Amino acid sequence: MIRALSKICLSAMLAVPLAACGSNWQSALDVHGTSAISLKHLILLIVAVCSVVWMLVMVALIWALWHRREGLSTPPQPGRERRMTIAVIGAVIVTAVIIGTFTIMSFFATRSLSVAGQDELTIRVRGLQWWWGIEYLGPDPSRRFETANEIHIPVGRSVHLKLEGLDVIHSFWVPSLAGKQDLIPGRSNELTIRAEQPGVYRGQCAEYCGMQHAHMALLVIAESQDDFDKWANAERNAAAQPVEEEAAAGMQTFLTKPCAACHTIRGTIAAGTTGPDLTHVGSRRTIAAGLFETTRGSLAAWIADPQTIKPGNNMPMVPLAPEELRDVSAYLASLK
Amino acid sequence: MKRMTSILLAVVAALAGCQREQRQLRLDPPTADALDKIALMPNGIAGAPPRVYFALGKPYEANAYNLSQGKRLYSWFGCKSCHGDGQGGSGPSFLDGWWYYGPEMVSIFASIRDGRPHGMPSFRDKMTTDQIWQLAGYVQTIGSYEGKTAAPSRNDEKQTRPAENRAPAKLRFDQGPSPVHLDQGPTP
Ligand SMILES: [Cu+2]
């Protein structure tokens, strides 16, 4: 009953900011990750207990106002003094017990955040203005690969993230899976995430990092181990050679224009590292850090004028003829 | 009366601070095209920037945003591998106040866009015109003869050389390197 009541209070408090969100894929209340679940339990417990305490205090206050002593001097009443002393001591003890319990609970919740399994998958996440570089590490260098703005993880397995900021401080936050962790230039922070259920979870940079901070999202896709392995093997491959004539022409354009100086497409001579790896850009769900769904049309719109779509981002507008734009977007869309 | 004047002066000073620097994030393609058309002297040294450069108010020399972008591009495009932090390496230094091809923006722009015969690669197909101008503005700033009011953003790492907005170039009155090749022009 009290729990339900406190849930209602919490929901009412959060209703305003949450009204803006259509779906629950980025919500600290809709949790599917081990650490997010323990954090949610902790916050619900604290809110519930604090609500009860607040209500008791209010009741006591109203009662006290009701029974206030009229006049200035009252004759001493030994029985009343004793009852008051007992009430105060009782309140102090209860307060100490509650705070002590909170401390212990939050200690255990925090400790559960850093549990690490044995066979860990390690991913380096680099925060840049304004996108995420994702690199799957592993003992075997030939099996490492890079992607951007999208992390795939197997359900039920601990995944270890090494978080690094390359230019300014960013913060990695996928509320449905785990708490926040900053990405700081010059050091490597760690975060372990584990999804309990398959799904697509949205994350967002949570530390103001410049003009396009709001457009610095990422997706975490939790899937079965089989699906994950299939995806990872496909990602490891070099880019597909274009088959259609249009895409082949697009590849030529890409390689001869400035694009290749900033982007890598494995299997071609394009090996730039200042922009996202585009080897399998066509298979990612979004481009430009969550701004658009990946379609040929959105790719073309982005390439045609990135500075109008995401002003200030670090991809310049590269002048292209209409046919070149058509070819390049066909090529990139074909990179599944 | 005196008090009124000082209050008025303070207000004027405060209002002057409100004028924010404009960031030009995007060049219209025709403008970008026009900015590419510099008129160089036949020896590839000095010349005139296109007219649109002045129409835009010489945006690459004293605009802090463009200078900062130039600084970013300086490390993004590997200038460091040959020119170091500006003190030179296998390529010439930009800090000594001496230029093989002149200190004007057009000369620096041409050096980057077209390359130079003794080991400077061309960046024409690797960058947009806008970016080459930003980079030229930055290179000119670090080797500047006089201080500027605008400076690029600071380094996170330790400074290995004088800050970008200091004046004048460190070794301005030194003898400097003498040109090794005939086509490198008079020094400085
Ligand atoms: Cu941010």
Short mmCIF file of C-alpha atoms and ligand atoms in Angstrom, two decimals:
data_model
loop_
_atom_site.label_atom_id
_atom_site.label_comp_id
_atom_site.label_asym_id
_atom_site.label_seq_id
_atom_site.Cartn_x
_atom_site.Cartn_y
_atom_site.Cartn_z
CA MET A 1 0.00 0.00 0.00
CA ILE A 2 2.66 2.49 1.09
CA ARG A 3 4.85 1.30 -1.71
CA ALA A 4 2.10 1.86 -4.21
CA LEU A 5 1.46 5.29 -2.75
CA SER A 6 5.08 6.30 -2.98
CA LYS A 7 5.20 5.03 -6.53
CA ILE A 8 2.32 7.32 -7.33
CA CYS A 9 4.13 10.25 -5.68
CA LEU A 10 7.29 9.53 -7.64
CA SER A 11 5.40 9.19 -10.89
CA ALA A 12 3.58 12.44 -10.28
CA MET A 13 6.87 14.20 -9.63
CA LEU A 14 8.41 12.82 -12.78
CA ALA A 15 5.33 13.12 -14.94
CA VAL A 16 6.20 16.56 -16.22
CA PRO A 17 9.67 15.82 -17.60
CA LEU A 18 8.58 12.39 -18.81
CA ALA A 19 5.58 13.73 -20.66
CA ALA A 20 8.05 14.79 -23.31
CA CYS A 21 9.11 11.21 -24.00
CA GLY A 22 6.91 9.18 -26.28
CA SER A 23 8.37 5.83 -25.42
CA ASN A 24 10.17 4.18 -22.57
CA TRP A 25 13.38 3.28 -24.31
CA GLN A 26 15.33 5.87 -22.35
CA SER A 27 13.99 5.81 -18.82
CA ALA A 28 15.52 5.19 -15.43
CA LEU A 29 12.13 3.82 -14.34
CA ASP A 30 11.82 1.30 -17.15
CA VAL A 31 14.87 -0.75 -16.24
CA HIS A 32 16.34 -3.78 -17.95
CA GLY A 33 19.94 -3.73 -16.81
CA THR A 34 21.35 -5.26 -13.65
CA SER A 35 22.72 -2.03 -12.23
CA ALA A 36 19.73 0.05 -13.33
CA ILE A 37 17.45 -2.40 -11.51
CA SER A 38 19.37 -2.15 -8.26
CA LEU A 39 19.49 1.63 -8.59
CA LYS A 40 15.77 1.77 -9.17
CA HIS A 41 15.10 -0.39 -6.11
CA LEU A 42 17.27 1.90 -4.05
CA ILE A 43 15.57 5.07 -5.19
CA LEU A 44 12.10 3.59 -4.70
CA LEU A 45 12.98 2.48 -1.20
CA ILE A 46 14.37 5.89 -0.29
CA VAL A 47 11.42 7.73 -1.78
CA ALA A 48 8.94 5.42 -0.02
CA VAL A 49 10.56 5.73 3.40
CA CYS A 50 11.04 9.48 3.04
CA SER A 51 7.39 9.90 2.03
CA VAL A 52 6.26 8.02 5.11
CA VAL A 53 8.54 10.08 7.33
CA TRP A 54 7.31 13.27 5.74
CA MET A 55 3.70 12.31 6.32
CA LEU A 56 4.36 11.38 9.96
CA VAL A 57 6.10 14.69 10.52
CA MET A 58 3.19 16.54 8.99
CA VAL A 59 0.71 14.64 11.16
CA ALA A 60 2.77 15.41 14.26
CA LEU A 61 3.02 19.05 13.30
CA ILE A 62 -0.69 19.42 12.75
CA TRP A 63 -1.41 17.59 15.99
CA ALA A 64 1.01 19.91 17.81
CA LEU A 65 -0.63 23.00 16.37
CA TRP A 66 -4.01 21.69 17.38
CA HIS A 67 -2.92 21.04 20.95
CA ARG A 68 -0.88 24.17 21.44
CA ARG A 69 -0.55 25.49 24.96
CA GLU A 70 -2.66 28.61 25.46
CA GLY A 71 -1.23 31.49 27.44
CA LEU A 72 2.36 32.07 28.44
CA SER A 73 2.96 30.28 31.70
CA THR A 74 1.74 26.78 32.33
CA PRO A 75 2.31 25.02 35.56
CA PRO A 76 4.94 22.27 35.26
CA GLN A 77 3.46 18.86 34.52
CA PRO A 78 6.00 16.12 35.29
CA GLY A 79 4.07 13.43 33.39
CA ARG A 80 3.94 15.53 30.25
CA GLU A 81 7.66 16.43 30.39
CA ARG A 82 8.51 12.72 30.58
CA ARG A 83 6.33 11.83 27.61
CA MET A 84 7.97 14.60 25.59
CA THR A 85 11.45 13.36 26.41
CA ILE A 86 10.51 9.85 25.37
CA ALA A 87 9.04 11.13 22.08
CA VAL A 88 12.18 13.09 21.22
CA ILE A 89 14.54 10.22 22.07
CA GLY A 90 12.34 7.85 20.07
CA ALA A 91 12.43 10.14 17.06
CA VAL A 92 16.22 10.45 17.22
CA ILE A 93 16.63 6.67 17.38
CA VAL A 94 14.28 6.09 14.46
CA THR A 95 16.11 8.74 12.42
CA ALA A 96 19.47 7.14 13.14
CA VAL A 97 18.13 3.71 12.20
CA ILE A 98 16.67 4.98 8.94
CA ILE A 99 19.83 6.83 7.91
CA GLY A 100 21.93 3.83 8.88
CA THR A 101 19.73 1.54 6.79
CA PHE A 102 19.95 3.89 3.81
CA THR A 103 23.72 3.97 4.11
CA ILE A 104 23.98 0.21 4.13
CA MET A 105 21.49 -0.21 1.29
CA SER A 106 23.26 2.32 -0.88
CA PHE A 107 26.60 0.71 -0.09
CA PHE A 108 25.32 -2.63 -1.38
CA ALA A 109 23.62 -1.07 -4.38
CA THR A 110 26.79 0.77 -5.34
CA ARG A 111 28.86 -2.34 -4.86
CA SER A 112 26.62 -4.32 -7.15
CA LEU A 113 27.35 -1.79 -9.91
CA SER A 114 30.92 -2.87 -10.30
CA VAL A 115 30.48 -6.62 -10.37
CA ALA A 116 32.46 -8.10 -13.17
CA GLY A 117 32.07 -11.48 -14.74
CA GLN A 118 34.82 -13.75 -15.93
CA ASP A 119 34.52 -13.85 -19.70
CA GLU A 120 34.13 -10.20 -20.27
CA LEU A 121 33.49 -8.51 -23.50
CA THR A 122 35.43 -5.23 -23.50
CA ILE A 123 34.39 -2.23 -25.54
CA ARG A 124 36.19 1.08 -25.79
CA VAL A 125 33.77 3.97 -26.03
CA ARG A 126 35.26 7.28 -27.14
CA GLY A 127 33.26 10.45 -26.74
CA LEU A 128 33.83 13.09 -29.40
CA GLN A 129 32.05 16.30 -30.29
CA TRP A 130 29.31 15.08 -31.09
CA TRP A 131 29.28 11.35 -31.65
CA TRP A 132 30.44 8.10 -30.09
CA GLY A 133 33.30 5.97 -31.40
CA ILE A 134 32.83 2.31 -30.47
CA GLU A 135 35.69 -0.17 -30.62
CA TYR A 136 35.28 -3.84 -29.73
CA LEU A 137 38.48 -4.95 -28.06
CA GLY A 138 39.65 -8.47 -27.48
CA PRO A 139 42.79 -10.47 -26.93
CA ASP A 140 43.13 -11.11 -30.65
CA PRO A 141 43.90 -7.85 -32.51
CA SER A 142 42.68 -9.28 -35.81
CA ARG A 143 39.20 -9.69 -34.34
CA ARG A 144 38.85 -6.11 -33.14
CA PHE A 145 36.62 -3.77 -35.05
CA GLU A 146 35.18 -0.28 -34.96
CA THR A 147 31.75 1.15 -35.37
CA ALA A 148 29.95 4.27 -34.18
CA ASN A 149 26.94 5.39 -32.19
CA GLU A 150 25.60 1.85 -31.77
CA ILE A 151 26.64 -0.80 -29.26
CA HIS A 152 25.48 -4.38 -29.57
CA ILE A 153 25.68 -6.56 -26.47
CA PRO A 154 24.66 -10.12 -25.68
CA VAL A 155 21.85 -10.41 -23.14
CA GLY A 156 22.79 -11.67 -19.70
CA ARG A 157 26.51 -11.11 -20.08
CA SER A 158 28.56 -8.46 -18.30
CA VAL A 159 30.07 -6.05 -20.76
CA HIS A 160 32.97 -3.94 -19.71
CA LEU A 161 33.16 -0.40 -21.11
CA LYS A 162 36.33 1.67 -21.18
CA LEU A 163 35.20 5.27 -21.46
CA GLU A 164 37.50 7.93 -22.91
CA GLY A 165 36.86 11.53 -23.84
CA LEU A 166 38.88 12.79 -26.77
CA ASP A 167 38.14 16.51 -26.76
CA VAL A 168 36.02 17.63 -23.81
CA ILE A 169 34.18 15.86 -21.00
CA HIS A 170 31.17 13.80 -22.06
CA SER A 171 29.03 11.44 -20.03
CA PHE A 172 27.75 8.00 -20.97
CA TRP A 173 24.19 7.46 -19.85
CA VAL A 174 21.86 4.68 -20.89
CA PRO A 175 19.28 5.02 -18.11
CA SER A 176 17.53 1.72 -18.74
CA LEU A 177 20.77 -0.17 -18.26
CA ALA A 178 23.05 1.70 -15.85
CA GLY A 179 23.92 4.97 -14.16
CA LYS A 180 26.03 7.75 -15.60
CA GLN A 181 29.77 7.66 -16.07
CA ASP A 182 31.89 10.52 -17.40
CA LEU A 183 34.32 10.32 -20.32
CA ILE A 184 37.27 12.49 -19.42
CA PRO A 185 40.14 13.46 -21.73
CA GLY A 186 43.41 11.87 -20.67
CA ARG A 187 41.97 9.06 -18.58
CA SER A 188 40.01 5.88 -18.94
CA ASN A 189 36.88 5.35 -16.85
CA GLU A 190 35.19 2.00 -16.44
CA LEU A 191 31.58 0.95 -16.44
CA THR A 192 30.06 -2.52 -16.49
CA ILE A 193 26.66 -2.97 -18.07
CA ARG A 194 24.51 -6.04 -18.31
CA ALA A 195 21.15 -6.26 -20.03
CA GLU A 196 18.63 -8.65 -18.53
CA GLN A 197 16.28 -8.51 -21.47
CA PRO A 198 16.70 -8.12 -25.20
CA GLY A 199 15.75 -4.72 -26.54
CA VAL A 200 16.91 -1.41 -27.92
CA TYR A 201 17.91 1.09 -25.28
CA ARG A 202 18.64 4.69 -26.00
CA GLY A 203 21.46 6.58 -24.37
CA GLN A 204 22.42 10.22 -24.37
CA CYS A 205 25.45 12.29 -23.51
CA ALA A 206 24.76 13.64 -20.04
CA GLU A 207 27.46 16.26 -19.65
CA TYR A 208 27.12 19.48 -21.61
CA CYS A 209 29.81 19.35 -24.27
CA GLY A 210 29.11 22.13 -26.74
CA MET A 211 26.73 23.19 -29.46
CA GLN A 212 25.35 19.80 -30.42
CA HIS A 213 25.30 18.16 -27.00
CA ALA A 214 21.58 17.51 -27.37
CA HIS A 215 22.21 15.56 -30.56
CA MET A 216 24.70 13.14 -29.14
CA ALA A 217 22.69 9.99 -28.61
CA LEU A 218 23.55 6.34 -28.96
CA LEU A 219 21.71 3.05 -29.06
CA VAL A 220 22.49 -0.08 -27.11
CA ILE A 221 21.03 -3.16 -28.73
CA ALA A 222 20.82 -6.18 -26.47
CA GLU A 223 20.29 -9.45 -28.31
CA SER A 224 20.80 -13.17 -27.86
CA GLN A 225 24.35 -14.51 -27.94
CA ASP A 226 23.71 -16.06 -31.38
CA ASP A 227 22.45 -12.84 -32.91
CA PHE A 228 25.30 -10.96 -31.31
CA ASP A 229 27.91 -13.33 -32.75
CA LYS A 230 26.33 -13.07 -36.17
CA TRP A 231 26.38 -9.30 -35.98
CA ALA A 232 29.97 -9.16 -34.72
CA ASN A 233 31.18 -11.46 -37.48
CA ALA A 234 29.48 -9.33 -40.10
CA GLU A 235 30.99 -6.18 -38.58
CA ARG A 236 34.48 -7.68 -38.69
CA ASN A 237 34.30 -8.08 -42.44
CA ALA A 238 35.59 -5.38 -44.71
CA ALA A 239 33.01 -3.31 -46.57
CA ALA A 240 31.05 -4.95 -49.35
CA GLN A 241 32.26 -4.19 -52.86
CA PRO A 242 29.59 -2.19 -54.67
CA VAL A 243 27.67 -4.18 -57.27
CA GLU A 244 25.42 -1.60 -58.84
CA GLU A 245 26.92 0.92 -61.19
CA GLU A 246 25.62 3.83 -59.18
CA ALA A 247 27.18 2.58 -55.96
CA ALA A 248 30.47 1.89 -57.73
CA ALA A 249 30.54 5.47 -58.98
CA GLY A 250 29.69 6.59 -55.46
CA MET A 251 32.68 4.72 -54.10
CA GLN A 252 34.94 6.54 -56.56
CA THR A 253 33.50 9.87 -55.49
CA PHE A 254 33.93 9.02 -51.84
CA LEU A 255 37.56 8.07 -52.30
CA THR A 256 38.54 11.11 -54.36
CA LYS A 257 36.73 13.74 -52.27
CA PRO A 258 37.70 14.91 -48.79
CA CYS A 259 35.43 12.21 -47.28
CA ALA A 260 38.24 9.68 -47.29
CA ALA A 261 40.49 11.97 -45.24
CA CYS A 262 38.10 11.82 -42.29
CA HIS A 263 36.28 8.48 -42.57
CA THR A 264 37.44 4.89 -42.66
CA ILE A 265 35.80 2.31 -44.87
CA ARG A 266 37.68 -0.93 -44.28
CA GLY A 267 38.55 -2.64 -47.55
CA THR A 268 39.15 0.66 -49.35
CA ILE A 269 41.91 3.24 -49.12
CA ALA A 270 39.71 5.48 -46.97
CA ALA A 271 41.39 5.46 -43.57
CA GLY A 272 40.56 8.76 -41.89
CA THR A 273 39.96 8.65 -38.18
CA THR A 274 38.40 12.00 -37.34
CA GLY A 275 34.88 10.95 -38.33
CA PRO A 276 32.83 7.81 -37.64
CA ASP A 277 33.87 4.51 -39.23
CA LEU A 278 31.52 4.02 -42.17
CA THR A 279 32.39 0.41 -43.06
CA HIS A 280 28.87 -0.81 -42.26
CA VAL A 281 27.04 2.48 -41.96
CA GLY A 282 24.06 1.14 -43.94
CA SER A 283 23.38 -1.49 -41.28
CA ARG A 284 23.25 0.98 -38.38
CA ARG A 285 19.87 2.18 -37.28
CA THR A 286 20.67 5.86 -37.09
CA ILE A 287 23.18 8.35 -38.46
CA ALA A 288 24.68 11.48 -36.96
CA ALA A 289 24.40 10.19 -33.38
CA GLY A 290 20.72 9.39 -33.36
CA LEU A 291 19.53 12.31 -35.45
CA PHE A 292 18.02 10.36 -38.35
CA GLU A 293 17.01 6.84 -39.13
CA THR A 294 19.44 5.44 -41.69
CA THR A 295 17.90 5.56 -45.14
CA ARG A 296 19.35 6.51 -48.45
CA GLY A 297 17.37 9.73 -48.30
CA SER A 298 18.62 10.72 -44.87
CA LEU A 299 22.20 9.89 -45.87
CA ALA A 300 21.87 12.14 -48.89
CA ALA A 301 20.34 14.93 -46.82
CA TRP A 302 23.15 14.67 -44.29
CA ILE A 303 25.96 14.64 -46.84
CA ALA A 304 24.40 17.48 -48.82
CA ASP A 305 24.34 19.88 -45.90
CA PRO A 306 25.47 18.64 -42.49
CA GLN A 307 25.84 22.18 -41.14
CA THR A 308 22.18 23.02 -41.56
CA ILE A 309 21.04 19.72 -40.08
CA LYS A 310 23.41 19.72 -37.11
CA PRO A 311 24.96 23.21 -36.96
CA GLY A 312 28.52 23.32 -35.70
CA ASN A 313 29.26 19.63 -36.02
CA ASN A 314 32.68 18.65 -37.28
CA MET A 315 31.72 17.43 -40.70
CA PRO A 316 32.02 20.24 -43.23
CA MET A 317 29.74 20.73 -46.16
CA VAL A 318 31.65 19.17 -49.04
CA PRO A 319 30.42 20.62 -52.34
CA LEU A 320 29.13 17.77 -54.51
CA ALA A 321 27.38 17.75 -57.87
CA PRO A 322 23.84 16.30 -57.77
CA GLU A 323 24.91 13.05 -59.48
CA GLU A 324 27.83 12.68 -57.09
CA LEU A 325 25.51 13.09 -54.14
CA ARG A 326 23.15 10.49 -55.55
CA ASP A 327 25.97 8.02 -56.14
CA VAL A 328 27.60 8.53 -52.74
CA SER A 329 24.33 8.05 -50.89
CA ALA A 330 23.62 4.88 -52.89
CA TYR A 331 27.08 3.61 -52.02
CA LEU A 332 26.83 4.34 -48.31
CA ALA A 333 23.31 2.91 -48.08
CA SER A 334 24.65 -0.29 -49.66
CA LEU A 335 27.28 -0.73 -46.93
CA LYS A 336 25.27 -3.20 -44.89
CA MET B 1 27.38 64.81 -12.63
CA LYS B 2 30.68 63.01 -12.43
CA ARG B 3 28.85 60.02 -11.01
CA MET B 4 26.37 60.07 -13.90
CA THR B 5 29.21 60.08 -16.40
CA SER B 6 30.96 57.14 -14.82
CA ILE B 7 27.72 55.14 -14.66
CA LEU B 8 27.08 55.96 -18.29
CA LEU B 9 30.59 54.89 -19.23
CA ALA B 10 30.18 51.62 -17.36
CA VAL B 11 26.90 50.92 -19.16
CA VAL B 12 28.47 51.64 -22.53
CA ALA B 13 31.38 49.35 -21.72
CA ALA B 14 29.01 46.61 -20.60
CA LEU B 15 26.91 46.94 -23.74
CA ALA B 16 29.99 46.79 -25.93
CA GLY B 17 30.66 43.40 -24.37
CA CYS B 18 27.32 42.14 -25.65
CA GLN B 19 28.43 42.04 -29.22
CA ARG B 20 29.02 38.40 -29.83
CA GLU B 21 31.37 37.04 -32.42
CA GLN B 22 29.59 35.50 -35.36
CA ARG B 23 30.29 31.89 -36.18
CA GLN B 24 30.14 31.09 -39.84
CA LEU B 25 29.30 27.39 -39.77
CA ARG B 26 28.37 26.91 -43.35
CA LEU B 27 29.48 28.57 -46.56
CA ASP B 28 27.08 28.72 -49.47
CA PRO B 29 28.59 26.70 -52.31
CA PRO B 30 28.96 29.76 -54.59
CA THR B 31 30.80 31.63 -51.83
CA ALA B 32 33.03 28.64 -51.22
CA ASP B 33 33.73 28.47 -54.93
CA ALA B 34 34.60 32.14 -55.07
CA LEU B 35 36.87 31.86 -52.05
CA ASP B 36 38.90 29.29 -53.91
CA LYS B 37 39.78 31.74 -56.69
CA ILE B 38 42.88 33.45 -55.38
CA ALA B 39 45.09 35.40 -57.76
CA LEU B 40 48.66 34.29 -57.18
CA MET B 41 51.81 35.87 -58.60
CA PRO B 42 53.44 33.71 -61.27
CA ASN B 43 56.06 32.40 -58.84
CA GLY B 44 53.30 31.19 -56.51
CA ILE B 45 54.26 33.66 -53.83
CA ALA B 46 51.93 36.48 -52.71
CA GLY B 47 48.97 37.78 -54.68
CA ALA B 48 45.44 38.84 -53.96
CA PRO B 49 42.62 37.05 -52.19
CA PRO B 50 39.30 37.00 -54.08
CA ARG B 51 37.01 39.98 -53.64
CA VAL B 52 34.50 37.98 -51.63
CA TYR B 53 37.19 37.55 -48.97
CA PHE B 54 36.98 41.27 -48.22
CA ALA B 55 33.21 41.30 -48.64
CA LEU B 56 33.02 38.75 -45.84
CA GLY B 57 35.27 40.94 -43.71
CA LYS B 58 38.47 38.85 -43.81
CA PRO B 59 36.83 36.21 -41.62
CA TYR B 60 39.80 33.89 -41.26
CA GLU B 61 42.34 36.17 -39.63
CA ALA B 62 40.69 37.42 -36.48
CA ASN B 63 37.67 35.26 -35.82
CA ALA B 64 38.28 33.09 -32.79
CA TYR B 65 35.95 30.32 -33.96
CA ASN B 66 37.72 29.99 -37.30
CA LEU B 67 41.10 30.06 -35.57
CA SER B 68 39.99 27.31 -33.21
CA GLN B 69 38.75 25.20 -36.08
CA GLY B 70 42.10 25.80 -37.79
CA LYS B 71 43.89 24.59 -34.71
CA ARG B 72 41.76 21.45 -34.64
CA LEU B 73 42.47 20.79 -38.31
CA TYR B 74 46.18 21.32 -37.76
CA SER B 75 46.30 18.15 -35.67
CA TRP B 76 43.51 16.32 -37.53
CA PHE B 77 45.28 16.58 -40.87
CA GLY B 78 48.70 15.59 -39.64
CA CYS B 79 50.52 18.91 -40.08
CA LYS B 80 52.20 18.05 -36.78
CA SER B 81 54.02 15.11 -38.29
CA CYS B 82 56.14 17.45 -40.43
CA HIS B 83 55.85 20.89 -38.83
CA GLY B 84 55.74 19.80 -35.20
CA ASP B 85 53.91 22.08 -32.82
CA GLY B 86 54.84 24.94 -35.14
CA GLN B 87 58.57 24.88 -34.43
CA GLY B 88 59.24 22.77 -37.49
CA GLY B 89 60.50 19.27 -38.14
CA SER B 90 61.02 17.89 -41.59
CA GLY B 91 58.96 20.91 -42.70
CA PRO B 92 59.78 24.52 -41.93
CA SER B 93 58.97 26.24 -38.65
CA PHE B 94 56.04 28.68 -38.52
CA LEU B 95 57.18 30.39 -35.36
CA ASP B 96 60.46 31.93 -36.39
CA GLY B 97 58.93 34.75 -38.39
CA TRP B 98 60.55 33.59 -41.60
CA TRP B 99 58.62 32.29 -44.55
CA TYR B 100 59.88 30.61 -47.70
CA TYR B 101 56.76 31.65 -49.54
CA GLY B 102 55.70 34.78 -47.73
CA PRO B 103 53.52 35.47 -44.70
CA GLU B 104 50.39 36.59 -46.57
CA MET B 105 47.18 34.60 -46.19
CA VAL B 106 47.09 33.85 -49.94
CA SER B 107 50.60 32.40 -49.88
CA ILE B 108 49.83 30.18 -46.92
CA PHE B 109 46.50 29.19 -48.49
CA ALA B 110 48.33 28.28 -51.70
CA SER B 111 51.01 26.33 -49.82
CA ILE B 112 48.34 24.17 -48.20
CA ARG B 113 45.98 23.84 -51.14
CA ASP B 114 48.53 23.23 -53.90
CA GLY B 115 51.52 22.00 -51.96
CA ARG B 116 55.06 23.23 -52.48
CA PRO B 117 57.77 21.60 -54.54
CA HIS B 118 60.17 20.62 -51.78
CA GLY B 119 58.07 18.23 -49.82
CA MET B 120 54.83 20.00 -48.92
CA PRO B 121 51.90 17.78 -50.04
CA SER B 122 48.77 19.26 -51.59
CA PHE B 123 45.61 19.15 -49.48
CA ARG B 124 43.24 20.19 -52.26
CA ASP B 125 41.30 16.92 -52.32
CA LYS B 126 41.46 16.33 -48.61
CA MET B 127 39.80 19.47 -47.27
CA THR B 128 37.14 21.94 -48.20
CA THR B 129 38.06 25.50 -49.19
CA ASP B 130 36.60 26.77 -45.94
CA GLN B 131 38.85 24.45 -43.95
CA ILE B 132 41.98 25.44 -45.89
CA TRP B 133 41.30 29.09 -45.11
CA GLN B 134 40.74 28.27 -41.44
CA LEU B 135 44.00 26.40 -41.35
CA ALA B 136 45.83 29.20 -43.15
CA GLY B 137 44.47 31.68 -40.61
CA TYR B 138 45.74 29.54 -37.78
CA VAL B 139 49.20 29.04 -39.32
CA GLN B 140 49.46 32.75 -39.96
CA THR B 141 48.46 33.45 -36.36
CA ILE B 142 51.14 31.30 -34.81
CA GLY B 143 53.79 32.91 -36.98
CA SER B 144 52.30 36.36 -36.79
CA TYR B 145 54.38 39.51 -36.73
CA GLU B 146 51.91 41.21 -34.49
CA GLY B 147 49.58 40.14 -31.69
CA LYS B 148 45.91 39.53 -32.45
CA THR B 149 42.88 40.20 -30.34
CA ALA B 150 41.43 36.79 -31.20
CA ALA B 151 43.07 33.52 -30.26
CA PRO B 152 42.10 29.88 -30.72
CA SER B 153 41.05 27.81 -27.74
CA ARG B 154 43.74 26.82 -25.28
CA ASN B 155 45.63 23.56 -25.21
CA ASP B 156 44.70 20.87 -22.76
CA GLU B 157 48.26 19.62 -22.77
CA LYS B 158 51.24 21.58 -21.58
CA GLN B 159 52.27 24.42 -23.86
CA THR B 160 55.43 23.57 -25.74
CA ARG B 161 55.76 26.95 -27.36
CA PRO B 162 54.59 30.54 -26.94
CA ALA B 163 50.80 31.01 -26.96
CA GLU B 164 49.11 31.78 -30.26
CA ASN B 165 48.27 35.39 -29.58
CA ARG B 166 51.67 36.55 -28.42
CA ALA B 167 53.53 39.21 -30.37
CA PRO B 168 55.71 39.51 -32.24
CA ALA B 169 57.06 36.30 -33.74
CA LYS B 170 59.85 35.04 -31.55
CA LEU B 171 62.87 35.33 -33.76
CA ARG B 172 61.80 38.24 -35.86
CA PHE B 173 65.17 39.91 -35.72
CA ASP B 174 67.27 36.79 -36.04
CA GLN B 175 69.16 36.05 -39.16
CA GLY B 176 66.81 33.19 -40.03
CA PRO B 177 67.32 30.41 -42.55
CA SER B 178 68.54 31.32 -45.99
CA PRO B 179 66.60 29.81 -48.87
CA VAL B 180 68.04 26.51 -49.96
CA HIS B 181 66.26 26.34 -53.26
CA LEU B 182 66.14 29.08 -55.87
CA ASP B 183 62.35 29.01 -56.22
CA GLN B 184 61.74 29.49 -52.52
CA GLY B 185 61.72 33.25 -52.89
CA PRO B 186 63.38 35.95 -50.83
CA THR B 187 63.50 35.54 -47.07
CA PRO B 188 61.44 36.51 -45.24
CU CU C 1 27.42 16.17 -24.28
#
